[in-house]
Each structure stands twice: as structure tokens, then as C-alpha cells.
Coordinates of C-alpha atoms in Angstrom, one line a residue:
M1 CA 0.0 0.0 0.0
G2 CA 3.0 2.3 -0.7
S3 CA 0.8 4.6 -2.9
V4 CA -1.7 5.2 -0.1
N5 CA 1.0 6.1 2.5
R6 CA 2.5 8.6 0.0
Y7 CA -1.0 10.0 -0.7
L8 CA -1.5 10.6 3.0
H9 CA 1.4 13.0 2.9
F10 CA -0.8 15.3 0.8
V11 CA -3.7 14.7 3.1
K12 CA -1.8 15.5 6.3
P13 CA -2.1 19.3 6.1
Y14 CA -5.9 18.9 6.0
R15 CA -6.3 16.3 8.7
W16 CA -8.3 18.6 11.0
Q17 CA -10.7 19.5 8.2
I18 CA -11.2 15.7 7.6
V19 CA -11.8 15.0 11.3
G20 CA -14.3 17.9 11.4
T21 CA -16.1 16.6 8.3
I22 CA -16.3 13.1 9.9
I23 CA -17.8 14.5 13.1
I24 CA -20.4 16.4 11.1
G25 CA -20.9 13.2 9.0
I26 CA -21.6 11.0 12.1
L27 CA -24.3 13.5 13.2
K28 CA -25.7 13.4 9.6
F29 CA -25.8 9.6 9.6
A30 CA -26.9 9.2 13.3
I31 CA -30.1 11.3 12.8
P32 CA -31.9 8.8 10.5
L33 CA -31.1 6.1 13.0
L34 CA -33.8 7.7 15.2
I35 CA -36.5 6.5 12.7
P36 CA -36.6 2.8 13.8
L37 CA -36.7 3.9 17.4
L38 CA -39.5 6.3 16.5
I39 CA -41.4 3.4 14.9
K40 CA -41.0 1.2 18.0
F41 CA -42.1 4.1 20.3
V42 CA -45.2 4.9 18.2
V43 CA -46.3 1.2 17.8
D44 CA -45.5 0.0 21.4
D45 CA -45.9 3.1 23.6
V46 CA -48.6 5.0 21.7
V47 CA -50.7 2.9 19.3
Q48 CA -50.7 -0.4 21.4
N49 CA -50.6 1.3 24.8
D50 CA -54.1 0.4 26.2
A51 CA -53.5 2.4 29.4
L52 CA -53.8 5.7 27.4
S53 CA -57.0 7.3 26.1
N54 CA -57.1 8.3 22.4
A55 CA -56.7 12.0 23.4
D56 CA -53.5 11.1 25.4
K57 CA -52.2 9.0 22.5
S58 CA -52.8 11.9 20.0
S59 CA -51.0 14.4 22.4
K60 CA -48.0 12.0 22.9
L61 CA -47.8 11.4 19.1
L62 CA -47.9 15.2 18.4
T63 CA -45.1 15.9 21.0
V64 CA -42.8 13.2 19.6
M65 CA -43.5 14.2 16.0
G66 CA -42.8 17.9 16.9
I67 CA -39.4 16.9 18.3
M68 CA -38.6 14.9 15.2
I69 CA -39.6 17.7 12.8
I70 CA -37.3 20.1 14.7
I71 CA -34.4 17.6 14.3
F72 CA -35.1 16.8 10.7
V73 CA -36.2 20.2 9.3
I74 CA -34.1 22.6 11.3
L75 CA -31.0 20.7 12.5
R76 CA -30.4 18.3 9.6
P77 CA -30.2 20.6 6.5
P78 CA -27.2 22.7 7.7
I79 CA -25.4 19.5 8.9
E80 CA -26.1 18.0 5.4
Y81 CA -24.8 21.2 3.7
Y82 CA -21.5 21.5 5.7
R83 CA -20.8 17.8 5.4
Q84 CA -21.0 18.0 1.6
Y85 CA -19.2 21.3 1.4
F86 CA -16.3 20.4 3.7
A87 CA -15.8 17.0 2.0
Q88 CA -15.6 18.5 -1.5
W89 CA -13.5 21.5 -0.3
T90 CA -10.9 19.2 1.4
A91 CA -10.7 16.8 -1.6
S92 CA -10.4 19.7 -4.1
R93 CA -7.6 21.3 -2.1
I94 CA -5.7 18.0 -1.9
L95 CA -6.1 17.6 -5.7
Y96 CA -4.9 21.1 -6.2
D97 CA -1.7 20.4 -4.2
I98 CA -1.0 17.2 -6.1
R99 CA -1.5 18.8 -9.5
D100 CA 0.7 21.7 -8.4
K101 CA 3.5 19.2 -7.4
L102 CA 3.0 17.2 -10.7
F103 CA 3.3 20.4 -12.8
T104 CA 6.6 21.3 -11.0
H105 CA 7.7 17.7 -11.6
L106 CA 6.9 17.6 -15.3
Q107 CA 8.8 20.9 -15.8
K108 CA 11.9 19.3 -14.3
L109 CA 11.7 16.2 -16.5
S110 CA 14.3 16.1 -19.3
F111 CA 14.0 16.3 -23.0
K112 CA 14.9 12.6 -23.0
Y113 CA 11.8 11.8 -21.1
Y114 CA 9.5 13.8 -23.4
S115 CA 11.1 12.3 -26.5
N116 CA 10.1 8.9 -25.3
T117 CA 6.6 9.8 -23.9
R118 CA 3.5 11.1 -25.6
A119 CA 2.1 14.4 -24.3
G120 CA -1.4 12.9 -24.0
E121 CA -0.2 10.3 -21.6
V122 CA 1.3 12.9 -19.3
I123 CA -1.9 15.0 -19.5
S124 CA -4.0 11.9 -18.7
R125 CA -2.0 11.3 -15.5
V126 CA -2.2 14.9 -14.3
I127 CA -6.0 15.3 -15.2
N128 CA -7.8 11.9 -15.2
D129 CA -5.7 9.9 -12.7
V130 CA -5.5 12.7 -10.2
E131 CA -9.3 13.3 -10.5
Q132 CA -9.9 9.6 -9.8
T133 CA -8.0 9.8 -6.5
K134 CA -10.6 12.3 -5.3
T135 CA -12.8 9.4 -4.3
F136 CA -10.1 8.1 -2.0
V137 CA -10.4 11.3 0.1
I138 CA -14.2 11.5 0.0
T139 CA -14.8 7.7 0.2
G140 CA -11.8 6.3 1.9
L141 CA -11.1 8.9 4.4
M142 CA -14.6 10.1 5.1
N143 CA -17.6 8.0 3.9
L144 CA -15.9 4.7 4.8
W145 CA -15.6 5.8 8.5
L146 CA -19.1 7.2 8.5
D147 CA -20.5 4.0 7.2
V148 CA -18.6 2.0 9.8
A149 CA -19.7 4.4 12.5
T150 CA -23.3 4.1 11.3
I151 CA -23.0 0.3 11.5
I152 CA -21.5 0.4 15.0
I153 CA -24.2 2.8 16.3
A154 CA -27.0 0.8 14.7
V155 CA -25.6 -2.5 16.2
C156 CA -25.2 -0.9 19.7
I157 CA -28.9 0.3 19.6
M158 CA -30.0 -3.2 18.4
F159 CA -28.1 -4.9 21.3
T160 CA -30.0 -2.7 23.8
M161 CA -33.3 -3.9 22.2
D162 CA -32.6 -7.7 21.8
V163 CA -29.2 -9.4 21.9
K164 CA -30.3 -12.7 20.2
L165 CA -32.0 -10.9 17.3
T166 CA -28.9 -8.7 16.9
F167 CA -26.6 -11.8 16.5
V168 CA -29.0 -13.2 13.9
S169 CA -28.8 -9.9 12.0
L170 CA -25.0 -10.2 11.9
V171 CA -24.8 -13.9 10.9
L172 CA -23.8 -13.2 7.3
F173 CA -21.1 -10.6 8.1
P174 CA -18.2 -13.0 7.8
L175 CA -19.3 -14.3 4.4
Y176 CA -19.7 -10.6 3.3
A177 CA -16.2 -9.8 4.5
F178 CA -14.7 -12.8 2.6
S179 CA -16.5 -11.9 -0.7
I180 CA -15.3 -8.3 -0.6
R181 CA -11.7 -9.4 -0.1
Y182 CA -11.9 -12.0 -2.8
F183 CA -13.4 -9.8 -5.5
F184 CA -11.7 -6.5 -5.0
G185 CA -8.2 -7.9 -4.9
N186 CA -8.2 -8.3 -8.7
L187 CA -10.1 -5.1 -9.4
R188 CA -7.1 -2.8 -8.7
K189 CA -5.0 -4.4 -11.5
L190 CA -7.9 -4.3 -14.0
T191 CA -8.5 -0.7 -13.1
R192 CA -4.8 0.2 -13.7
V193 CA -5.0 -1.5 -17.1
R194 CA -8.2 0.3 -18.0
S195 CA -6.6 3.7 -17.0
Q196 CA -3.6 3.0 -19.2
A197 CA -5.9 2.2 -22.2
L198 CA -7.8 5.4 -21.6
A199 CA -4.4 7.3 -21.5
E200 CA -3.5 5.8 -24.8
V201 CA -6.8 7.0 -26.4
Q202 CA -6.1 10.4 -25.0
S203 CA -2.5 10.5 -26.3
Y204 CA -3.7 9.4 -29.8
L205 CA -6.4 12.0 -29.8
H206 CA -4.0 14.8 -28.6
E207 CA -1.5 14.0 -31.4
R208 CA -4.2 13.9 -34.1
V209 CA -5.8 17.1 -32.9
V210 CA -2.4 18.9 -33.0
G211 CA -1.6 17.3 -36.4
I212 CA -5.1 17.8 -38.0
S213 CA -3.5 19.7 -40.9
L214 CA -1.4 16.6 -41.9
V215 CA -4.5 14.3 -41.7
K216 CA -6.5 16.6 -44.0
S217 CA -3.7 17.4 -46.4
F218 CA -3.0 13.7 -47.0
A219 CA -6.8 12.9 -47.0
L220 CA -6.2 10.4 -44.2
E221 CA -9.5 10.7 -42.5
E222 CA -10.7 7.1 -43.2
H223 CA -7.3 5.6 -42.3
E224 CA -7.1 7.7 -39.1
Q225 CA -10.7 6.6 -38.2
K226 CA -9.6 3.0 -38.4
Q227 CA -6.5 3.7 -36.3
F228 CA -8.6 5.5 -33.7
D229 CA -11.1 2.7 -33.7
K230 CA -8.2 0.3 -32.8
Q231 CA -7.3 2.5 -29.8
N232 CA -10.9 3.0 -28.8
S233 CA -11.7 -0.8 -29.1
N234 CA -8.7 -1.6 -26.9
F235 CA -10.1 0.7 -24.3
L236 CA -13.6 -0.8 -24.7
K237 CA -12.2 -4.3 -24.2
K238 CA -10.3 -3.3 -21.1
A239 CA -13.3 -1.4 -19.8
L240 CA -15.6 -4.4 -20.3
E241 CA -13.2 -6.8 -18.6
H242 CA -13.2 -4.3 -15.7
T243 CA -17.0 -4.0 -15.8
S244 CA -17.5 -7.8 -15.9
W245 CA -15.5 -8.4 -12.8
N246 CA -17.1 -5.5 -11.0
A247 CA -20.6 -6.8 -11.9
K248 CA -19.7 -10.3 -10.5
A249 CA -18.6 -8.6 -7.3
F250 CA -21.8 -6.7 -7.0
A251 CA -24.0 -9.7 -7.8
V252 CA -22.4 -11.8 -5.0
V253 CA -22.2 -9.1 -2.4
N254 CA -25.7 -7.7 -3.0
T255 CA -27.1 -11.2 -2.8
I256 CA -25.7 -11.5 0.7
T257 CA -27.0 -8.1 1.7
D258 CA -30.5 -9.0 0.3
V259 CA -30.6 -12.4 2.1
A260 CA -29.7 -11.0 5.5
P261 CA -33.0 -9.0 6.0
L262 CA -35.0 -12.1 5.0
I263 CA -33.4 -14.1 7.8
V264 CA -34.1 -11.3 10.3
I265 CA -37.7 -10.9 9.1
G266 CA -38.3 -14.6 9.4
Y267 CA -36.7 -15.0 12.8
A268 CA -38.2 -11.7 14.3
G269 CA -41.7 -12.7 13.0
Y270 CA -41.4 -16.2 14.7
Q271 CA -40.4 -14.5 18.0
A272 CA -43.3 -12.0 17.8
V273 CA -45.8 -14.8 17.1
N274 CA -44.6 -16.6 20.2
G275 CA -44.9 -13.4 22.2
N276 CA -41.1 -13.2 22.9
I277 CA -40.8 -9.7 21.5
T278 CA -43.3 -6.8 20.8
I279 CA -44.5 -5.8 17.4
G280 CA -42.7 -2.5 17.8
T281 CA -39.4 -4.2 18.4
M282 CA -39.9 -6.5 15.4
M283 CA -40.6 -3.4 13.2
A284 CA -37.7 -1.5 14.6
F285 CA -35.4 -4.4 13.9
I286 CA -36.6 -4.8 10.3
A287 CA -36.0 -1.0 9.9
Y288 CA -32.5 -1.3 11.4
I289 CA -31.6 -4.1 9.1
D290 CA -32.1 -1.6 6.3
K291 CA -30.0 1.0 8.2
L292 CA -27.3 -1.7 8.7
Y293 CA -27.1 -3.2 5.2
N294 CA -27.4 0.1 3.4
P295 CA -24.0 1.3 4.7
L296 CA -22.7 -2.2 3.8
R297 CA -23.9 -1.8 0.2
R298 CA -22.3 1.6 0.2
L299 CA -19.1 0.0 1.5
V300 CA -19.2 -2.3 -1.6
N301 CA -19.5 0.8 -3.8
S302 CA -16.7 2.3 -1.8
S303 CA -14.5 -0.7 -2.3
T304 CA -15.0 -0.3 -6.1
T305 CA -14.3 3.4 -6.2
L306 CA -11.4 3.0 -3.7
T307 CA -9.8 0.3 -5.8
Q308 CA -10.1 2.5 -8.8
S309 CA -8.7 5.5 -7.0
I310 CA -5.8 3.4 -5.6
A311 CA -5.0 2.2 -9.1
S312 CA -5.0 5.8 -10.2
M313 CA -2.7 6.7 -7.3
D314 CA -0.3 4.0 -8.5
R315 CA -0.2 5.7 -11.9
V316 CA 0.2 9.2 -10.4
F317 CA 3.2 8.1 -8.2
E318 CA 4.7 6.1 -11.0
F319 CA 4.8 9.4 -13.0
M320 CA 6.1 11.3 -9.9
D321 CA 8.9 8.7 -9.6
E322 CA 10.3 9.4 -13.1
K323 CA 14.0 10.3 -12.6
Y324 CA 15.4 13.6 -13.7
D325 CA 18.3 13.2 -16.1
I326 CA 19.6 16.7 -15.5
T327 CA 19.9 17.5 -11.8
D328 CA 21.8 20.2 -9.9
A329 CA 24.8 19.2 -7.9
E330 CA 24.5 19.5 -4.1
D331 CA 26.9 22.5 -4.1
A332 CA 25.6 24.1 -7.4
V333 CA 25.7 27.9 -7.3
K334 CA 23.5 30.4 -9.0
L335 CA 25.1 31.9 -12.1
N336 CA 24.9 35.7 -11.8
R337 CA 27.5 37.3 -14.1
V338 CA 28.6 35.9 -17.4
H339 CA 31.7 37.1 -19.3
G340 CA 31.0 34.7 -22.3
D341 CA 34.0 32.4 -22.8
I342 CA 32.9 28.8 -23.6
R343 CA 35.2 25.9 -23.9
F344 CA 34.5 22.3 -25.0
E345 CA 37.1 19.9 -23.5
K346 CA 37.2 16.3 -25.0
V347 CA 33.3 16.3 -25.2
S348 CA 31.6 13.1 -26.3
F349 CA 27.9 12.5 -26.2
A350 CA 25.4 9.7 -26.8
Y351 CA 21.6 10.0 -26.4
E352 CA 21.2 6.5 -24.8
D353 CA 23.4 4.8 -22.3
N354 CA 25.7 2.4 -24.3
G355 CA 24.2 4.0 -27.5
E356 CA 26.2 5.3 -30.5
H357 CA 28.1 8.5 -29.9
V358 CA 26.7 11.4 -31.9
L359 CA 29.6 13.7 -30.8
K360 CA 33.2 12.4 -30.4
D361 CA 36.1 14.1 -28.6
I362 CA 35.0 17.7 -29.4
N363 CA 37.6 20.4 -28.4
L364 CA 36.7 24.0 -29.1
D365 CA 37.6 27.3 -27.4
V366 CA 35.1 30.2 -28.0
H367 CA 35.8 33.7 -26.8
K368 CA 33.3 36.4 -25.5
G369 CA 31.4 38.0 -28.4
E370 CA 32.5 35.5 -31.0
T371 CA 30.0 34.2 -33.5
I372 CA 30.6 30.5 -34.2
A373 CA 28.8 28.8 -37.1
L374 CA 28.3 25.1 -37.1
V375 CA 27.9 23.5 -40.5
G376 CA 27.8 20.0 -42.0
M377 CA 25.4 17.4 -43.3
S378 CA 22.1 16.6 -41.5
G379 CA 22.5 14.2 -38.7
G380 CA 26.2 15.2 -38.2
G381 CA 25.7 16.3 -34.6
K382 CA 25.3 20.1 -34.9
S383 CA 22.0 20.4 -33.0
S384 CA 23.3 17.9 -30.3
F385 CA 26.3 20.2 -29.9
V386 CA 24.2 23.3 -29.1
S387 CA 21.8 21.2 -26.9
L388 CA 24.7 20.5 -24.5
I389 CA 25.3 24.3 -23.7
P390 CA 22.0 24.9 -21.8
R391 CA 22.3 21.3 -20.4
F392 CA 19.2 20.0 -22.2
Y393 CA 21.4 16.9 -22.1
D394 CA 24.6 16.2 -20.2
T395 CA 27.9 15.3 -21.8
T396 CA 28.7 11.5 -21.7
E397 CA 32.4 12.3 -21.5
G398 CA 34.4 15.5 -21.1
R399 CA 33.1 18.8 -19.9
I400 CA 32.0 22.2 -21.0
L401 CA 33.4 25.3 -19.3
L402 CA 31.7 28.7 -19.1
D403 CA 34.2 31.4 -18.0
G404 CA 36.5 28.6 -16.7
Q405 CA 33.8 26.8 -14.6
D406 CA 32.2 23.5 -15.5
I407 CA 28.6 24.3 -16.4
R408 CA 27.4 21.5 -14.1
S409 CA 28.6 23.6 -11.1
F410 CA 25.8 26.1 -11.8
K411 CA 22.1 25.8 -11.0
T412 CA 20.6 24.7 -14.3
Q413 CA 17.8 27.3 -14.3
S414 CA 20.3 30.2 -13.7
L415 CA 22.5 28.8 -16.6
R416 CA 19.5 28.7 -19.0
D417 CA 18.5 32.1 -17.9
K418 CA 21.7 33.5 -19.5
I419 CA 21.1 31.7 -22.8
G420 CA 18.7 32.9 -25.6
M421 CA 17.6 30.5 -28.2
V422 CA 15.9 30.9 -31.6
L423 CA 15.0 27.6 -33.2
Q424 CA 13.8 26.5 -36.6
D425 CA 10.3 25.7 -35.2
N426 CA 9.7 28.1 -32.4
I427 CA 6.8 27.2 -30.1
L428 CA 4.3 30.0 -29.5
F429 CA 1.5 29.6 -26.9
S430 CA -2.0 30.2 -28.0
E431 CA -2.2 33.5 -26.1
S432 CA -1.6 37.0 -27.4
V433 CA 1.5 38.2 -29.3
K434 CA 2.4 40.4 -26.3
T435 CA 2.2 37.4 -23.9
N436 CA 4.5 35.4 -26.2
I437 CA 7.1 38.1 -26.3
L438 CA 6.9 38.6 -22.6
L439 CA 8.1 35.0 -22.1
G440 CA 11.5 36.5 -22.6
N441 CA 11.1 38.6 -19.5
P442 CA 7.7 38.4 -17.8
E443 CA 8.5 41.5 -15.8
A444 CA 9.1 43.8 -18.8
S445 CA 7.0 46.9 -19.5
D446 CA 4.9 47.5 -22.6
E447 CA 7.6 50.0 -23.9
E448 CA 10.2 47.3 -23.6
V449 CA 8.0 44.8 -25.4
V450 CA 7.6 47.2 -28.3
A451 CA 11.3 48.0 -28.4
A452 CA 12.1 44.3 -28.6
A453 CA 9.5 43.8 -31.4
K454 CA 11.1 46.8 -33.3
A455 CA 14.6 45.3 -33.0
A456 CA 13.2 42.0 -34.3
N457 CA 11.6 43.8 -37.3
A458 CA 8.3 42.6 -36.0
H459 CA 6.6 45.8 -34.9
E460 CA 5.2 46.6 -38.3
F461 CA 3.4 43.3 -38.9
I462 CA 2.2 43.1 -35.3
T463 CA 0.5 46.6 -35.5
A464 CA -1.2 45.5 -38.7
L465 CA -2.8 42.5 -36.9
P466 CA -6.6 42.8 -36.1
E467 CA -5.9 43.5 -32.4
G468 CA -2.2 44.5 -32.6
Y469 CA -0.2 43.2 -29.7
D470 CA -3.3 41.7 -28.1
T471 CA -4.1 39.4 -31.1
K472 CA -4.3 35.7 -30.1
V473 CA -2.0 33.7 -32.2
G474 CA -3.8 30.2 -32.0
E475 CA -2.2 27.0 -30.9
R476 CA 1.5 26.9 -31.7
G477 CA 1.0 30.2 -33.4
V478 CA -1.0 28.9 -36.4
K479 CA -2.5 32.3 -37.2
L480 CA 1.0 33.7 -38.1
S481 CA 3.2 32.9 -41.1
G482 CA 6.5 31.1 -40.5
G483 CA 8.4 34.4 -40.8
Q484 CA 6.1 36.2 -38.4
R485 CA 6.4 33.4 -35.8
Q486 CA 10.2 33.6 -36.1
R487 CA 10.3 37.4 -35.6
V488 CA 8.1 37.0 -32.4
A489 CA 10.6 34.4 -31.2
I490 CA 13.5 36.8 -31.9
A491 CA 11.7 39.7 -30.1
R492 CA 11.4 37.3 -27.1
V493 CA 15.2 36.9 -27.1
F494 CA 15.8 40.6 -27.5
L495 CA 13.6 41.1 -24.4
K496 CA 15.6 38.5 -22.5
N497 CA 18.9 40.1 -23.5
P498 CA 21.1 37.1 -22.7
P499 CA 24.9 37.1 -23.0
I500 CA 24.9 33.8 -24.9
L501 CA 22.9 33.2 -28.0
I502 CA 22.0 29.9 -29.9
L503 CA 20.4 30.0 -33.3
D504 CA 19.5 26.6 -34.5
E505 CA 18.5 26.6 -38.2
A506 CA 16.7 29.9 -37.4
T507 CA 16.2 30.9 -41.1
S508 CA 16.0 27.6 -42.9
A509 CA 12.3 27.4 -43.5
L510 CA 11.5 30.9 -44.6
D511 CA 10.7 32.9 -47.8
L512 CA 13.4 35.3 -49.0
E513 CA 11.7 38.5 -47.8
S514 CA 11.3 37.2 -44.3
E515 CA 14.8 35.8 -44.4
H516 CA 16.2 39.2 -45.2
L517 CA 14.3 40.8 -42.3
I518 CA 15.2 38.0 -39.9
Q519 CA 18.8 37.8 -40.9
E520 CA 19.1 41.6 -40.2
A521 CA 17.4 41.1 -36.8
L522 CA 19.6 38.2 -35.9
E523 CA 22.9 40.0 -36.8
M524 CA 21.8 42.8 -34.6
L525 CA 20.9 40.4 -31.8
A526 CA 24.3 38.6 -32.1
K527 CA 26.2 41.8 -31.6
D528 CA 28.5 41.6 -28.5
R529 CA 27.1 38.2 -27.5
T530 CA 28.8 34.8 -27.7
T531 CA 26.7 33.2 -30.5
F532 CA 26.4 29.8 -31.9
I533 CA 24.6 29.4 -35.2
V534 CA 23.6 26.1 -36.7
A535 CA 23.0 26.8 -40.3
H536 CA 22.0 24.8 -43.3
R537 CA 22.2 27.6 -45.8
L538 CA 25.9 28.6 -45.9
S539 CA 25.3 31.9 -47.5
T540 CA 23.8 33.2 -44.2
I541 CA 26.9 32.5 -42.1
T542 CA 29.8 33.8 -44.2
H543 CA 30.2 36.7 -41.8
A544 CA 30.8 34.4 -38.8
D545 CA 34.1 34.8 -36.9
R546 CA 34.7 31.1 -37.2
I547 CA 33.0 28.3 -39.1
V548 CA 33.2 24.8 -37.6
L549 CA 32.5 21.9 -40.0
I550 CA 31.2 18.8 -38.1
E551 CA 31.0 15.4 -39.8
H552 CA 29.9 12.2 -38.1
G553 CA 30.1 13.9 -34.7
E554 CA 33.7 15.1 -35.2
I555 CA 35.2 18.6 -35.9
V556 CA 37.0 18.3 -39.2
E557 CA 37.6 21.9 -40.2
V558 CA 37.7 25.3 -38.3
G559 CA 38.3 28.8 -39.8
T560 CA 36.8 31.9 -41.4
H561 CA 34.8 31.6 -44.6
E562 CA 37.9 32.8 -46.6
E563 CA 40.3 30.3 -44.9
L564 CA 38.0 27.4 -45.4
M565 CA 37.4 28.3 -49.0
N566 CA 41.1 28.5 -49.6
I567 CA 41.9 25.0 -48.3
E568 CA 39.3 23.6 -50.6
G569 CA 38.2 20.9 -48.2
G570 CA 34.7 19.7 -47.1
Y571 CA 33.3 23.2 -46.5
H572 CA 34.4 24.4 -49.9
K573 CA 32.7 21.4 -51.5
L574 CA 29.4 22.0 -49.5
F575 CA 29.5 25.7 -50.5
Q576 CA 30.1 25.0 -54.2
V577 CA 27.1 22.5 -54.2
Q578 CA 24.8 25.1 -52.6
Q579 CA 25.9 27.9 -55.0
L580 CA 25.1 25.6 -58.0
E581 CA 21.7 24.7 -56.5
S582 CA 20.8 28.3 -56.0

């Protein structure tokens, strides 16, 4: 039950609210237990009491009914309200805390984790599985105890009325307990499997909604429908397996809870016929059987929902236990000032442990303010090279020094804070243009946002948008052209004003007009910053201080454009091919 113990850590801050809710709940459940006593009193002490006249009987009946109306009409509603309200309030607060913790966790997980896991799966755990655990708080920590308390109170009252009859009422309890244990053991596993199948449907759906343009452009609707049906059918199969087992459990357990009252009615009737108990006692007992076995039926429901919520807990904690590939050292310090010298010392890197090295024995010394262009064929290791600088991945061997210090000696967040990145496919959130630029520095003023947009050659097109800077850009920025998205991303980096800059294929997918505007903005951005440019189109990097040619993960040539053209090696060949093509 490791998951439950861990879950209780989240519950601990709210333990007094839970205790309060249980106390209110006991009152709520105890009040209806007066009804069988009322039946007994009315039958034995009023209706069948021959010592009283009809007038006395009526007056006694009115008095007792008056008291009951006060209890049920005035006392019970507020108790009912607060019991519901506090139960939901507490459960919702606990879920809020768990989701908060999960969001912090998912932000710390590395690129490696996300490259192996679908987004929909993560979302399913944070939304569906966490929501499922709510029943553990409401049912497991509250209702369960209330039902048990109701049973104990009812049994105590029954014992005061007739001991033998009470034992008859409880005769099927052991059988009931055994059947619960037998059936609900397997349900947790089936629930976990069902949740996983649901997460797979959600992952699939999430990917297809994001990639709907691909589906439509290749006219894949029918094919995708079949693929979705496969996922959906898998979920249906798992859901039905779960349902079948659940239904068996209910069939058996409810049979037991239905047979028990029959035994009591038969035995109590026999005792009443023989004059051993009063009619009122018999009626009260039959009413108590209902009060006794109703909570038992609820406990069966509780067992089902509890099993489901514990299975969801398992999935939540399984996600919470995902290891971080990139962690700060114990003695890591915050990086405050950056001069801008970066040095690669014998750096090798592989994405998977024991996998093939994508970078091998890289040595490179870069000085403050230098612009270094990385060129070479696709898959040569250029993007991997720049991913190591902000520690998206850690080197497998060797080290990277920033101003003479190993970058692993700095707190990762403070290191990334000093690096600005413009990528080939920049992510924009679906909010306004202004919000997207502000990601560079959430504290910036409106004037600073506009200045950054002007520097990125973006101000003109932004002011022409329907709502200017407040225009919503749609998911991933779909309402903007590629060039416009790129300029918003550059404005973001201008606003961040970092001492180190990484441009990864930042102009490769653009039309010529956009490219000219963006090239201009990027050259201005790179001024006085240590800059790394990964470039496919060599004509855009001839101005770089040094060009580094990487092939099969190794540096094969380093020099200025002129130097490399003069030695007529690999760079010269690449450049000639591109000139011919253009």
C-alpha cells in the first residue's frame, strides 16, 4: 500500500478538516437512526398502549413528531450542507496540491523523457488519474468511516433492544467480508490496465488534434478513423473486462445483503408470534436491518471506487517517480555574471546509455562576443552540440566550461536564464503576441516589449494584426506565417537580453523577404554576444568569426569563410554545391 501512504502526505495538512467533516458526518448519519426507534415508540408506547386514552395517544404522538420535525427540518439541513461542502472543499484542495506538485515535476523532467513519452499520456495522468484519486479522500477517508460508524451505532442500539436478534442480524457478516476481499483484490489491477488504455486513447487524440492539418492534407480521415477505432476498441475491451469483474462482485455481495434481511424478518416474525418480542421491536429491527445493510452496500461501492482511486494513485506516483536526467549538484551555485567564454574539453555525447556517440572528442575554445557557425550534413551532430550548452542533455564524457567553470557547477535554471535560443520551429503559446514576447522577461514593461519587437523587425506586422499586440496567435502560433512566428521568437530573445545566443536553423524554412528581415534582426541580436549558429544555408553565415565543420560527430575543419574556401576541403565542397543549386 505504498501509494496510499504517500498519498496521505498530501492529506496530512488537512487532517483537522477531515476530522471535522467526519464528526459532522456522524451526526448526519446518526439522525436517521432515530427513525426505527420512533417506529418502536409509536407502535408499542402510543398505538398499542391500552393504558392511554385516544386523546392522550394523540397528544403524545404530536409531541414526539414535533421533536422529530425540529431535528429533521431545522438541524439536519445545515449539517447536510456543511458535510457535503467540507468534504468537497478538502478533496479539491488536496487535488490542487497534487497537480501543483506534478506540474513542478513535469517541468523538471528532461528532453529525453519527453522524446520517449507522448504528451497525451502525461496530460492523462495529471488530469484523469489525479481526479480519480478524489474518491479516496471522500470515500476512503470520510464515507468509509461514516458507514462503519453508522453500522456500530446501529448495532449498539440493536443490542440494547434484543441481543439474540442482533446476532441473527450479523450472521452473514463473515461471508460478506470474505467476498469483498476475494473480488476487490483483482479489481485494482484491472482498473490500472483500464486507465492505461484510456491514457492511450487520450495520447492518440491529442496528437491527431495537433496534427489535423497533416490528416487533412493527405486525406487520411478514413485511415485515421480505423486507427482511432483500434485504440478505442482496446479501451472498450479493457473497460468491459473491468465491468464484468465489477458486476460479478456486486452480484455476489448484494445477494448476501439481500438475504440477511429475509433471515431477520423470518426470525423476528417467529419471535413476535410466540410473544417473545413486541410488534414494535420487530418493526424497529426490520428498519434497522435496512440501516445496517445500506451502509454495507455503500461499502461495496466504496470498495470499487477505492480500488479505482488506488489504481490511479499507483499511476500518479509512477509518474512522480520518473527520474530527472539533469539535476543540480549539491553544491551548485547560482550563475549571476557571465563574461561569455565557452570551452568544450574532450566532449563526447550519446543520447542513450551504451548508445552510439553522436559527438566524439570535441575540443573548441570560444571567446566572448565571438560568432561560431556550425555547418555540415544533416545528422552530423550540430543540434546535439548546441543542446549541451544549456544542459538539455549532459555530456557523456568530457566537460563544457563557461568562464572557466564546469557548467554542471551552476544551478541549471540560472544557466539557461543566460542563454537565448531561436530555433527552426519556435513554439508559441495560443495567447496574445504580447504574452508570447513577454516569455523572454515576464517583468518587462509595454515599452520594452515594443522596443524588442522593433529590434526584431516585427513591430510593423504586429500593429497590422486585427488587435495589434493583443491578437491571439492560435495553438503553436498557427495564425501567423513562418516568418512572423520567427520574428516574435526573436523579439522574445531581445527582451531576455542574454549574454549567450544559440540560433538553431533559425532561417532555414523561410521565404526570401522574411529571411532578409530575420537575418538583419539576428545579426543585430548577435552583436557583442557569444553566439552559436547552426546553419543549413551557408550563404547566411559567411560573416561568422569562425566556421566549424562537423561530420559524423567530429570537428573536421575550423576557420573563417575565406580560410576554409582557400583550403578547398569539405566546407568548400558544400559551399560549391549550394551555390550551384541556388
